[in-house]
JSON list of C-alpha atoms in Angstrom, two decimals:
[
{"chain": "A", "resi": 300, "resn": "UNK", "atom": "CA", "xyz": [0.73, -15.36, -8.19]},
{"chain": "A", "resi": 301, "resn": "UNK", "atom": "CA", "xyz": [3.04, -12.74, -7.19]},
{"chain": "A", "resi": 302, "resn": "UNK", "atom": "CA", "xyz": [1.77, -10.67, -10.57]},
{"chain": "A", "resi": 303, "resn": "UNK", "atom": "CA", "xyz": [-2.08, -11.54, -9.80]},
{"chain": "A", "resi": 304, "resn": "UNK", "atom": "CA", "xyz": [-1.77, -9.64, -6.29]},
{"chain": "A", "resi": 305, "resn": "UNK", "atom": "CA", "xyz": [-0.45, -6.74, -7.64]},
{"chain": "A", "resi": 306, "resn": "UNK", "atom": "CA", "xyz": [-2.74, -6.36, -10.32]},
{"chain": "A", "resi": 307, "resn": "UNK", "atom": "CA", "xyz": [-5.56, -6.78, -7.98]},
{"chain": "A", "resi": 308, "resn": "UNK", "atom": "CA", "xyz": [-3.54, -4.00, -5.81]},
{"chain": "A", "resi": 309, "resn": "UNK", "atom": "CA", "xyz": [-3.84, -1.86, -8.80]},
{"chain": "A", "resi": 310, "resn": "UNK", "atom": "CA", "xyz": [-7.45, -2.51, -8.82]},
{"chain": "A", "resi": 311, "resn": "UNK", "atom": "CA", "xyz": [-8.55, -1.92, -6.34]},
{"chain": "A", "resi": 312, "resn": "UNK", "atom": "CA", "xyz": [-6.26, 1.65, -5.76]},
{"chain": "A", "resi": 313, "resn": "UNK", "atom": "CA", "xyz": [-7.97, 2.62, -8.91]},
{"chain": "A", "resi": 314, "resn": "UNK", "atom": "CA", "xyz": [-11.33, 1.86, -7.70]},
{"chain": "A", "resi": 315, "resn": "UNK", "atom": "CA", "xyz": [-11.60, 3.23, -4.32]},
{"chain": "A", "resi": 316, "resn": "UNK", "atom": "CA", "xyz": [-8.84, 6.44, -5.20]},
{"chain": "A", "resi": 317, "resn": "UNK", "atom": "CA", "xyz": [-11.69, 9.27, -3.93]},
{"chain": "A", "resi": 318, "resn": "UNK", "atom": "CA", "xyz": [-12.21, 6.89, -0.60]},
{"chain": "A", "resi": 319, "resn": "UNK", "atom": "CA", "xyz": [-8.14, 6.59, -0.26]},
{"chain": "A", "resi": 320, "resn": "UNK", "atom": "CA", "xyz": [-8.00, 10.63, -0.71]},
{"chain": "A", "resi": 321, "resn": "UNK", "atom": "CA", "xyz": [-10.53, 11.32, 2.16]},
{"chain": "A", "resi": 322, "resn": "UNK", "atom": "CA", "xyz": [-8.88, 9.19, 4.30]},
{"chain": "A", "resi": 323, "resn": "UNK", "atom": "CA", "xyz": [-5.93, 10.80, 4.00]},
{"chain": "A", "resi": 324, "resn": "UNK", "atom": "CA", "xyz": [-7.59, 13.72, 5.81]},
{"chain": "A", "resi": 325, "resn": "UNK", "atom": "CA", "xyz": [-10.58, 12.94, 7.59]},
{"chain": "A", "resi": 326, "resn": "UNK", "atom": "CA", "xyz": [-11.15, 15.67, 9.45]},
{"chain": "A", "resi": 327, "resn": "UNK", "atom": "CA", "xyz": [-11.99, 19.33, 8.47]},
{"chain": "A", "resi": 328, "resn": "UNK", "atom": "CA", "xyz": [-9.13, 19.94, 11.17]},
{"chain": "A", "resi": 329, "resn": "UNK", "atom": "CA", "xyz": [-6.85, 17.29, 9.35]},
{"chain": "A", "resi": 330, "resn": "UNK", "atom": "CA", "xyz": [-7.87, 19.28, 5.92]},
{"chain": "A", "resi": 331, "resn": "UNK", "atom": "CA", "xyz": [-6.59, 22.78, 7.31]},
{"chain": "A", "resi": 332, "resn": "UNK", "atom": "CA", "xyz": [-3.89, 21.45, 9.20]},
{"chain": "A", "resi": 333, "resn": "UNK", "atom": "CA", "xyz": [-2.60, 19.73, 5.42]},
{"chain": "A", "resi": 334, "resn": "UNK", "atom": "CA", "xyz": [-3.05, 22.78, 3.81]},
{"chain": "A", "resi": 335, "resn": "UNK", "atom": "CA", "xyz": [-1.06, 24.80, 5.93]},
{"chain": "A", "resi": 336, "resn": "UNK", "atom": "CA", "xyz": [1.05, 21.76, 6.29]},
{"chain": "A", "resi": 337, "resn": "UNK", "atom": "CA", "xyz": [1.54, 21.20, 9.99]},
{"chain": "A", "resi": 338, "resn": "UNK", "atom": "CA", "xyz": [-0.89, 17.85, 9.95]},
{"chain": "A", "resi": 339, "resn": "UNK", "atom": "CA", "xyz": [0.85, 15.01, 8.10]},
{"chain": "A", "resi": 340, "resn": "UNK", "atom": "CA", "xyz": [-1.91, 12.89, 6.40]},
{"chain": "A", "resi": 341, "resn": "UNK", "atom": "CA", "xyz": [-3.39, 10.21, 7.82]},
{"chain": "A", "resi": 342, "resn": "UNK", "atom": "CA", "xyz": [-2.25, 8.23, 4.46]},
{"chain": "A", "resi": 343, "resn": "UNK", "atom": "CA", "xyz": [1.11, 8.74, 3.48]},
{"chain": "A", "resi": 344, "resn": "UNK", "atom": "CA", "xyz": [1.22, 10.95, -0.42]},
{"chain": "A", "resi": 345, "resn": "UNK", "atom": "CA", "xyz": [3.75, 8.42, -1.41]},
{"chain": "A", "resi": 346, "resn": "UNK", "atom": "CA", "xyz": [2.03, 5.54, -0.27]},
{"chain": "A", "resi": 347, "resn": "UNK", "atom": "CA", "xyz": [1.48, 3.35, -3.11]},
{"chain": "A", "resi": 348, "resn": "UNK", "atom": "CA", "xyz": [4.41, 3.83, -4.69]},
{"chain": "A", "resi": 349, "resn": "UNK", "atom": "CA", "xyz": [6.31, 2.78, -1.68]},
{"chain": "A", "resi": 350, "resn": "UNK", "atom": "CA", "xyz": [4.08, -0.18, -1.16]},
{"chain": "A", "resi": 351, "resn": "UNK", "atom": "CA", "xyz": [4.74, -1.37, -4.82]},
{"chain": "A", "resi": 352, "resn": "UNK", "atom": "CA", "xyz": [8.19, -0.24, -5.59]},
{"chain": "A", "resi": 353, "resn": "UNK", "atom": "CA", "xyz": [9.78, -0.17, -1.60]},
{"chain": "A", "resi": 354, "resn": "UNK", "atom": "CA", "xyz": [13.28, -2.21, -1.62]},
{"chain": "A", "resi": 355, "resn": "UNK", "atom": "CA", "xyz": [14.08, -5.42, -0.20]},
{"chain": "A", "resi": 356, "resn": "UNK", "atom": "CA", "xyz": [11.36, -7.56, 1.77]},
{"chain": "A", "resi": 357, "resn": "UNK", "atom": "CA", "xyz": [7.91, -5.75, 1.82]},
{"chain": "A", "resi": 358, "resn": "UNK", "atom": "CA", "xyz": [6.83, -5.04, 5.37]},
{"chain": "A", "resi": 359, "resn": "UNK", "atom": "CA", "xyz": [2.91, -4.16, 6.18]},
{"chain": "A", "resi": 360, "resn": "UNK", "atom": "CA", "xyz": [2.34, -0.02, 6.44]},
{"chain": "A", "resi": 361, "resn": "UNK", "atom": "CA", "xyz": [1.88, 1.08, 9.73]},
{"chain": "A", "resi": 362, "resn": "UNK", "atom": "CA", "xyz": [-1.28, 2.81, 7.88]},
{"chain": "A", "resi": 363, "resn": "UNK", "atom": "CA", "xyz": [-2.37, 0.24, 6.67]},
{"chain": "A", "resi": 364, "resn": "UNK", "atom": "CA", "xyz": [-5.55, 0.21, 8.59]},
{"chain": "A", "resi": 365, "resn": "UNK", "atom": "CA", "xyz": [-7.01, 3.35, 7.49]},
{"chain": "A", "resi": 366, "resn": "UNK", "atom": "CA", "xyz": [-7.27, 2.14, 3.83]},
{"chain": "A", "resi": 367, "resn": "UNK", "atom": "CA", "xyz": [-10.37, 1.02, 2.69]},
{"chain": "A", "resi": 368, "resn": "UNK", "atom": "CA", "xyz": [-11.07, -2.74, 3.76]},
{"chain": "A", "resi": 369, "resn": "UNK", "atom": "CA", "xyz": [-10.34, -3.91, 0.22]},
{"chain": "A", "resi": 370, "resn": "UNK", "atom": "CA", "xyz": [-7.64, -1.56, -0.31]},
{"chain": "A", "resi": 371, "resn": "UNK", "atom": "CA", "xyz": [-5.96, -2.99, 2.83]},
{"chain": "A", "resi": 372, "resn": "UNK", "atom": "CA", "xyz": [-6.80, -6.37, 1.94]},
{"chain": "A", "resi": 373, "resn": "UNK", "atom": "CA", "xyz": [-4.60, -6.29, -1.25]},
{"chain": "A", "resi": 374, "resn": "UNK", "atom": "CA", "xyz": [-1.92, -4.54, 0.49]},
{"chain": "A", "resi": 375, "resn": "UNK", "atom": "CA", "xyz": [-1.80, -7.14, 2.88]},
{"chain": "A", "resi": 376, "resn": "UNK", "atom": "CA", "xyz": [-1.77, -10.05, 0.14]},
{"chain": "A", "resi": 377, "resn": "UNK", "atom": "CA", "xyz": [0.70, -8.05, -2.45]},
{"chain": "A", "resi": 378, "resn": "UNK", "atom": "CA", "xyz": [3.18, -7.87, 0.70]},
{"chain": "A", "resi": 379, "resn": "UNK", "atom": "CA", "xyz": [2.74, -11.02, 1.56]},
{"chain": "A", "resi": 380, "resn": "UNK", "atom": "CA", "xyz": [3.51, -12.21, -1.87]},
{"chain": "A", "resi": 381, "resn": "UNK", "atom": "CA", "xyz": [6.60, -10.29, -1.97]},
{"chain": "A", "resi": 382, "resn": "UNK", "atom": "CA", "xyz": [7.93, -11.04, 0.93]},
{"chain": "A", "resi": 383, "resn": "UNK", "atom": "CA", "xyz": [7.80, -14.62, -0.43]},
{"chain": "A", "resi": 384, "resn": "UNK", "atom": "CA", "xyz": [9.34, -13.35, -3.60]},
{"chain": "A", "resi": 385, "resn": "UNK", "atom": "CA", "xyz": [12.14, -12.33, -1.60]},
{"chain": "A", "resi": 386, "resn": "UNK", "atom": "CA", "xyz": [12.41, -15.41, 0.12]},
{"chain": "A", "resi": 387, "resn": "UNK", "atom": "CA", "xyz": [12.69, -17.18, -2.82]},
{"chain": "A", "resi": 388, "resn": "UNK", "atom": "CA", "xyz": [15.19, -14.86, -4.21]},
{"chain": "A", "resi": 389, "resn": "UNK", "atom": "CA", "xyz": [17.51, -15.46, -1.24]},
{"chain": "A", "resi": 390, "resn": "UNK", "atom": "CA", "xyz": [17.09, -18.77, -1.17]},
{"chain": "A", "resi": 391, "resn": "UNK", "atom": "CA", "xyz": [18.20, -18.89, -4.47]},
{"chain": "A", "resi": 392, "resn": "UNK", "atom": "CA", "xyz": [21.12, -16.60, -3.89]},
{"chain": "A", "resi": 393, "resn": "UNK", "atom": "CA", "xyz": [22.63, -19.05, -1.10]},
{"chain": "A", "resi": 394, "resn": "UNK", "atom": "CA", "xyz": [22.69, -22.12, -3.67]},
{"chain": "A", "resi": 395, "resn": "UNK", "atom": "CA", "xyz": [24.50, -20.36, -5.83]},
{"chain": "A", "resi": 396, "resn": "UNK", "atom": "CA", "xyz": [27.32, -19.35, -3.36]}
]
């Protein structure tokens, strides 16, 4: 399960990549203030990579809401999966000790 959410994560990045890169800077102003790099973007550059490869237990981006809906969605879900991941992990951890 936990490999099925980020493969439709993956997915749907790939699909909706021009959407996710407008986003990032809606705005003409947002588009100037980028370039001359006093603006942060709306969307994080580093974004997915956090979202996939961030340590620990995953935790929703603040952002999250200015993805596309299905974009969002599969954030939501992938997190959700790893933070049960991690669970598991732990939980295996402590019988072990």
């Amino acid at each position: 399960w936990f490999v099925r959410r980020q493969l439709d994560l993956r997915r749907s990045v790939a699909e909706h990549q021009r959407d996710i890169r407008r986003r990032a800077y809606p705005s003409l102003a947002h588009k100037l203030g980028g370039l001359l790099e006093v603006v942060p973007p709306e969307i994080p550059a580093g974004w997915y990579r956090d979202v996939l490869y961030g340590g620990g237990a995953a935790t929703e981006p603040e952002y999250v809401d200015r993805l596309p809906e299905d974009v969002a969605e599969a954030v939501r879900n992938y997190v959700a999966a790893k933070q049960t991941l991690h669970l598991l992990a732990r939980g295996l951890d402590d019988q072990a000790s």
